[in-house]
Amino acid sequence: MTRTVRFHELGGPEVLKLDDVPVGEPGPGELLIQVEAIGLNRAEALFRSGNYIVPVERFPSLLGAEAAGVVLTSNAPGFEPGQAVSVVPAFSMNDYGVYAERAIVPASAVVHRPESVDAVAGAAVWMPYLTAYGALVEGGLRAGDTVVITAASSSVGLAAIRVANRVGAIPIATTRTEAKKAALLKAGAAEVIVTSAEEVAPRVLELTGGRGAEIVFDAVAGPGVLELARVVAPGGTLLLYGLLSGLPTPYPGFELGMPALSVRTYTVHETTTDPERLRRAVAFVSSGLRDGVFEAAVDRVFSLDDIVEAHRYLEAGQQVGKIIVDLRGTS
Ligand SMILES: NC(=O)c1ccc[n+]([C@@H]2O[C@H](COP(=O)([O-])OP(=O)(O)OC[C@H]3O[C@@H](n4cnc5c(N)ncnc54)[C@H](OP(=O)(O)O)[C@@H]3O)[C@@H](O)[C@H]2O)c1
């Protein structure tokens, strides 16, 4: 039996229950891992409440797609018991979930964890950096380009700042509150726009000499895209990868007189479920980790017993970076 977080109905954080369930044996292509740390993601709060892009197919449902741990049993080539690994989001939470002391995961979603990366960092770096790499670098961001990053204090936003700097691009970050401005500058933002105090479009156009940004990387969506689309440089892309606003999102091209504007949605699964793209992404992120320029941005660490509180904290939106559940010493 293993302690596993499940939910038996849709709802707020309080529907999360710690159940004792048999974990079973890994099938072909699967691994059983001892989970040492879990990285929490907005997607899990959305899945739990029935608002994710993938609906919950059955109850009780598992949860969680990002973790670090050690292989206990391997039924897949390339993995041996005792190896330190990270689980990256490359599967549906209807099939697997890592909010547990031990979990079965598909080997296709598992990467070897370098010695320099401990369990907490190993549960904190992959979703943010794979998302930022897949969207920005594979999306064509080049040295000298400008990228506007909204909700930049999120774990993906912070990773996007570092990825942009890594390729020689110029990251302009946005946050709703002055309180997070210093942290964003420290993370490497060239400029920070506090959206409660300043309009984004005039400032970005001023900073780019009227050209605009080659990529706008937006996690908020909703009506705000009308303003964001105004700052996309001709031929550039408005890349929508989250819906933090929770509001319907208009297509902005007609309002602007049909400019050379691409609007594109992106999920990290594009990158992680394609073995060749995942191989390139892991190589890029690993090189940044080795060089020490891609850091884990950990905001707060909870225990598995406090999973309800951890989800409440995630949804309150005060964090700068990642929220982690640390299981070491508890199982
Ligand atoms: N497409 C993908 O594959 C993919 C992968 C990972 C994450 N995501 C999405 O990326 C976003 C960030 O995820 P995360 O887990 O890194 O971080 P997160 O914890 O969801 O991000 C929290 C930050 O977002 C900002 N925020 C929250 N609600 C907002 C709102 N209504 N309007 C504007 N900003 C808001 C806040 O920053 P300020 O207070 O500084 O404004 C907050 O600190 C989420 O939307 C998530 O679903 C997408």
XYZ file of C-alpha atoms and ligand atoms in Angstrom:
379
model
C 0.000 0.000 0.000
C 1.176 3.521 -0.603
C -0.167 6.874 0.505
C -1.627 8.493 -2.614
C -3.434 11.782 -3.105
C -6.714 11.234 -4.934
C -9.970 13.103 -5.388
C -13.369 11.458 -5.464
C -15.274 14.476 -6.804
C -14.486 17.758 -8.519
C -14.036 20.800 -6.322
C -11.707 23.042 -4.344
C -8.480 21.973 -2.606
C -10.494 20.240 0.137
C -11.511 17.405 -2.219
C -7.914 16.129 -2.145
C -7.677 13.034 0.104
C -4.693 10.980 1.208
C -5.753 7.380 0.519
C -3.859 4.142 1.168
C -3.904 2.292 -2.140
C -2.077 -0.718 -3.590
C 0.522 0.561 -6.042
C 0.956 -2.641 -8.080
C 3.789 -3.593 -10.408
C 4.950 -1.586 -13.428
C 3.754 -2.934 -16.787
C 5.829 -3.007 -19.987
C 7.468 0.387 -20.567
C 6.721 1.532 -17.018
C 8.734 2.234 -13.862
C 7.838 2.163 -10.196
C 9.483 5.106 -8.469
C 9.932 6.193 -4.890
C 8.737 9.784 -5.041
C 11.020 12.188 -3.190
C 9.531 15.514 -4.251
C 6.537 16.698 -6.285
C 6.325 19.879 -8.348
C 2.870 21.448 -8.190
C 1.366 22.986 -11.287
C -1.657 25.142 -12.089
C -2.841 22.353 -14.406
C -3.468 20.146 -11.362
C -5.687 22.735 -9.664
C -7.599 23.101 -12.942
C -7.893 19.301 -13.395
C -9.082 18.877 -9.777
C -11.781 21.521 -10.237
C -12.918 20.306 -13.682
C -11.546 23.303 -15.581
C -8.530 21.766 -17.316
C -8.244 21.234 -21.073
C -8.510 17.493 -20.331
C -11.609 16.465 -18.322
C -11.470 13.950 -15.449
C -12.572 10.601 -16.859
C -13.113 8.617 -13.659
C -13.172 8.799 -9.857
C -11.241 8.462 -7.696
C -8.699 10.282 -9.823
C -4.953 10.493 -9.458
C -3.134 13.824 -9.759
C 0.298 15.223 -10.589
C 2.692 15.101 -13.537
C 6.047 16.393 -12.263
C 8.252 14.773 -9.631
C 11.706 13.629 -8.660
C 12.542 10.270 -7.157
C 14.448 7.033 -7.372
C 13.642 3.997 -9.525
C 12.432 1.059 -7.402
C 11.451 -1.354 -10.201
C 12.088 -0.980 -13.900
C 10.162 -2.656 -16.694
C 11.724 -0.460 -19.389
C 15.118 -0.348 -21.095
C 17.544 2.360 -19.955
C 16.462 2.446 -16.316
C 17.783 0.481 -13.318
C 16.660 0.347 -9.684
C 18.439 2.970 -7.587
C 18.789 5.556 -10.352
C 17.798 9.130 -9.559
C 15.184 10.430 -12.004
C 12.702 13.196 -12.710
C 9.208 12.695 -14.098
C 8.206 15.259 -16.719
C 4.645 16.053 -17.813
C 4.135 13.737 -20.790
C 0.969 11.824 -19.905
C -2.673 12.322 -19.028
C -3.527 12.503 -15.325
C -6.396 10.169 -16.199
C -3.730 7.480 -16.642
C -0.971 8.296 -14.127
C -0.382 10.579 -11.146
C 2.689 11.345 -9.039
C 1.065 12.829 -5.907
C 2.050 9.708 -3.931
C 4.854 8.147 -1.939
C 5.377 5.593 -4.711
C 4.024 5.862 -8.229
C 4.008 3.964 -11.502
C 4.947 6.168 -14.439
C 5.650 5.608 -18.145
C 9.390 5.504 -18.836
C 8.796 7.836 -21.796
C 8.072 10.577 -19.238
C 11.194 9.953 -17.146
C 14.602 11.608 -17.466
C 17.789 10.796 -15.605
C 18.557 13.315 -12.884
C 22.101 14.687 -12.840
C 23.962 14.325 -9.526
C 24.072 18.094 -9.111
C 20.258 18.263 -9.100
C 18.708 17.294 -5.753
C 15.148 16.025 -5.351
C 13.533 19.433 -4.769
C 15.280 20.999 -7.765
C 14.583 17.832 -9.768
C 10.847 18.353 -9.195
C 11.025 22.079 -9.925
C 12.982 22.578 -13.123
C 11.501 20.396 -15.835
C 7.969 21.677 -16.423
C 9.059 25.337 -16.388
C 12.156 24.968 -18.568
C 10.678 22.441 -21.000
C 7.662 24.703 -21.486
C 9.799 27.791 -21.982
C 12.228 25.989 -24.299
C 9.516 24.338 -26.403
C 7.522 27.522 -26.820
C 10.317 30.049 -27.236
C 13.352 28.321 -28.726
C 11.406 25.906 -30.915
C 9.048 28.833 -31.577
C 11.921 30.673 -33.258
C 13.212 33.131 -30.622
C 16.610 34.423 -31.753
C 19.418 36.535 -30.333
C 18.442 40.187 -30.372
C 14.692 39.443 -30.372
C 12.449 40.856 -27.686
C 10.020 38.604 -25.814
C 7.256 39.879 -23.550
C 6.556 37.407 -20.730
C 3.294 37.846 -18.817
C 2.715 36.411 -15.298
C 6.492 36.333 -15.222
C 6.695 35.429 -11.527
C 5.198 32.012 -12.312
C 7.639 29.128 -12.524
C 7.309 29.090 -16.311
C 7.696 32.870 -16.477
C 10.936 32.789 -14.494
C 12.269 29.970 -16.671
C 11.285 31.925 -19.793
C 13.345 34.900 -18.584
C 16.402 32.675 -18.208
C 15.826 30.847 -21.503
C 15.493 34.179 -23.322
C 18.762 35.403 -21.823
C 20.424 32.090 -22.681
C 19.719 32.636 -26.406
C 20.625 36.338 -26.306
C 17.063 37.638 -26.512
C 15.653 40.483 -24.414
C 12.981 39.466 -21.849
C 10.416 42.076 -20.799
C 8.457 40.750 -17.809
C 5.015 41.702 -16.542
C 3.537 41.286 -13.066
C 0.373 42.621 -11.493
C 2.119 43.828 -8.374
C 5.069 46.059 -7.556
C 5.997 43.540 -4.820
C 7.439 41.087 -7.342
C 9.335 43.575 -9.494
C 12.689 43.227 -7.727
C 12.569 39.416 -7.914
C 11.951 39.577 -11.661
C 14.833 41.959 -12.255
C 17.039 39.670 -10.160
C 15.952 36.695 -12.297
C 17.250 38.523 -15.361
C 14.330 40.511 -16.778
C 15.621 43.426 -18.861
C 12.528 45.448 -17.858
C 9.522 44.799 -15.632
C 6.090 46.275 -16.319
C 3.764 46.374 -13.302
C 0.368 46.033 -14.957
C -1.607 47.585 -12.074
C 0.366 50.799 -12.537
C 1.256 50.948 -16.211
C -0.173 49.935 -19.594
C 1.812 47.220 -21.327
C 1.520 48.278 -24.972
C 2.915 51.843 -24.843
C 5.795 50.757 -22.630
C 6.800 47.802 -24.831
C 6.607 49.950 -27.964
C 8.743 52.580 -26.257
C 11.314 49.981 -25.153
C 11.545 48.460 -28.632
C 11.700 51.736 -30.557
C 8.177 51.166 -31.907
C 9.013 47.733 -33.418
C 7.332 45.569 -30.805
C 8.283 42.095 -29.593
C 8.968 39.144 -31.864
C 7.190 36.887 -29.353
C 4.633 37.652 -26.655
C 4.506 34.662 -24.302
C 1.204 34.919 -22.488
C -0.165 32.790 -19.624
C -3.127 35.046 -18.863
C -5.180 35.194 -22.133
C -8.734 36.616 -21.926
C -9.559 40.143 -23.166
C -5.982 41.293 -22.409
C -4.831 39.711 -25.675
C -6.241 42.728 -27.522
C -3.592 44.915 -25.902
C -0.834 42.298 -26.110
C -1.397 41.757 -29.836
C -0.654 45.455 -30.406
C 2.940 44.920 -29.280
C 3.731 41.958 -31.524
C 6.299 43.009 -34.152
C 5.268 42.461 -37.803
C 5.533 38.738 -38.552
C 5.789 37.944 -34.836
C 3.782 35.582 -32.664
C 1.384 35.894 -29.771
C 1.967 32.580 -28.006
C -0.846 31.652 -25.623
C 0.065 28.934 -23.144
C -2.206 29.492 -20.123
C -5.583 30.892 -19.193
C -4.962 32.467 -15.801
C -7.652 35.085 -16.452
C -10.280 32.347 -16.834
C -12.045 34.600 -19.352
C -13.053 34.086 -22.990
C -10.239 35.051 -25.368
C -11.064 37.080 -28.488
C -9.071 36.717 -31.713
C -7.311 40.083 -31.934
C -6.278 40.217 -35.588
C -9.399 41.833 -37.065
C -9.479 44.620 -34.433
C -5.940 45.523 -35.445
C -6.680 45.677 -39.164
C -5.442 42.178 -40.013
C -1.677 42.629 -39.480
C 0.996 39.951 -40.072
C 0.236 38.409 -36.686
C 0.322 34.749 -35.728
C -1.669 33.694 -32.688
C -0.741 30.237 -31.490
C -1.541 28.042 -28.529
C 1.106 25.773 -27.045
C 1.304 23.039 -24.445
C 4.439 21.351 -23.205
C 2.963 18.011 -24.284
C 3.825 19.012 -27.871
C 7.448 18.774 -26.794
C 7.364 15.991 -24.206
C 5.299 13.440 -26.145
C 7.547 13.603 -29.223
C 10.733 11.635 -28.410
C 12.925 13.669 -30.768
C 11.667 17.040 -29.516
C 11.983 15.834 -25.915
C 15.568 14.707 -26.574
C 16.480 18.179 -27.862
C 14.637 19.904 -25.027
C 16.332 17.766 -22.353
C 19.736 18.511 -23.928
C 19.027 22.264 -23.865
C 17.757 22.306 -20.284
C 20.527 19.978 -19.068
C 23.198 22.258 -20.521
C 21.706 25.230 -18.676
C 21.547 23.223 -15.456
C 25.160 22.118 -15.856
C 26.296 25.700 -16.412
C 24.311 26.844 -13.379
C 22.300 29.431 -15.351
C 19.017 27.491 -15.153
C 18.157 27.467 -11.474
C 15.206 25.945 -9.696
C 12.991 28.798 -8.526
C 11.396 27.280 -5.415
C 8.930 29.493 -3.572
C 7.713 27.212 -0.776
C 7.957 23.568 0.297
C 5.055 21.600 1.867
C 4.700 18.043 3.191
C 2.364 15.483 1.590
C 0.081 15.733 4.645
C -0.412 19.419 3.816
C -1.449 18.899 0.192
C -4.766 20.733 0.684
C -2.964 23.765 2.085
C -0.401 23.557 -0.724
C -3.172 23.745 -3.342
C -4.795 26.675 -1.507
C -1.453 28.458 -1.572
C -1.003 27.692 -5.291
C -4.389 29.192 -6.079
C -3.811 32.306 -3.956
C -1.161 33.428 -6.509
C 1.329 34.987 -4.075
C 4.223 32.757 -5.143
C 7.369 33.661 -7.013
C 8.312 30.369 -8.631
C 7.496 26.792 -7.826
C 5.587 25.140 -4.991
C 7.053 21.796 -3.975
C 5.926 18.875 -1.819
C 8.930 17.207 -0.187
C 8.403 13.569 0.806
C 11.910 12.760 1.974
C 11.925 11.334 5.462
C 8.179 10.731 5.515
C 7.821 7.302 3.898
N 0.893 25.256 -21.866
C 1.630 24.534 -21.050
O 2.152 23.492 -21.393
C 1.856 25.022 -19.664
C 2.833 24.430 -18.854
C 3.026 24.911 -17.567
C 2.239 25.953 -17.117
N 1.289 26.472 -17.931
C 0.477 27.614 -17.515
O 1.388 28.630 -17.178
C 0.830 29.435 -16.186
C 1.828 29.556 -15.073
O 1.913 28.300 -14.439
P 2.918 28.041 -13.247
O 2.524 26.732 -12.674
O 4.282 28.267 -13.700
O 2.628 29.224 -12.244
P 1.395 29.673 -11.404
O 1.694 29.279 -10.041
O 0.115 29.249 -11.999
O 1.548 31.261 -11.660
C 1.275 32.114 -10.670
C 1.472 33.555 -11.131
O 0.601 33.917 -12.182
C 0.150 35.261 -11.996
N -1.313 35.256 -12.040
C -2.157 34.479 -11.346
N -3.438 34.744 -11.676
C -3.379 35.724 -12.604
C -4.373 36.445 -13.324
N -5.670 36.213 -13.165
N -3.955 37.379 -14.185
C -2.655 37.643 -14.331
N -1.669 36.977 -13.680
C -2.037 36.035 -12.830
C 0.637 35.710 -10.640
O 1.731 36.566 -10.837
P 1.672 38.136 -10.504
O 1.029 38.231 -9.156
O 3.100 38.516 -10.529
O 0.887 38.790 -11.582
C 1.077 34.422 -9.970
O 2.191 34.569 -9.119
C -0.497 28.794 -15.790
O -1.520 29.414 -16.528
C -0.337 27.379 -16.269
O -1.568 26.769 -16.546
C 1.094 26.039 -19.188
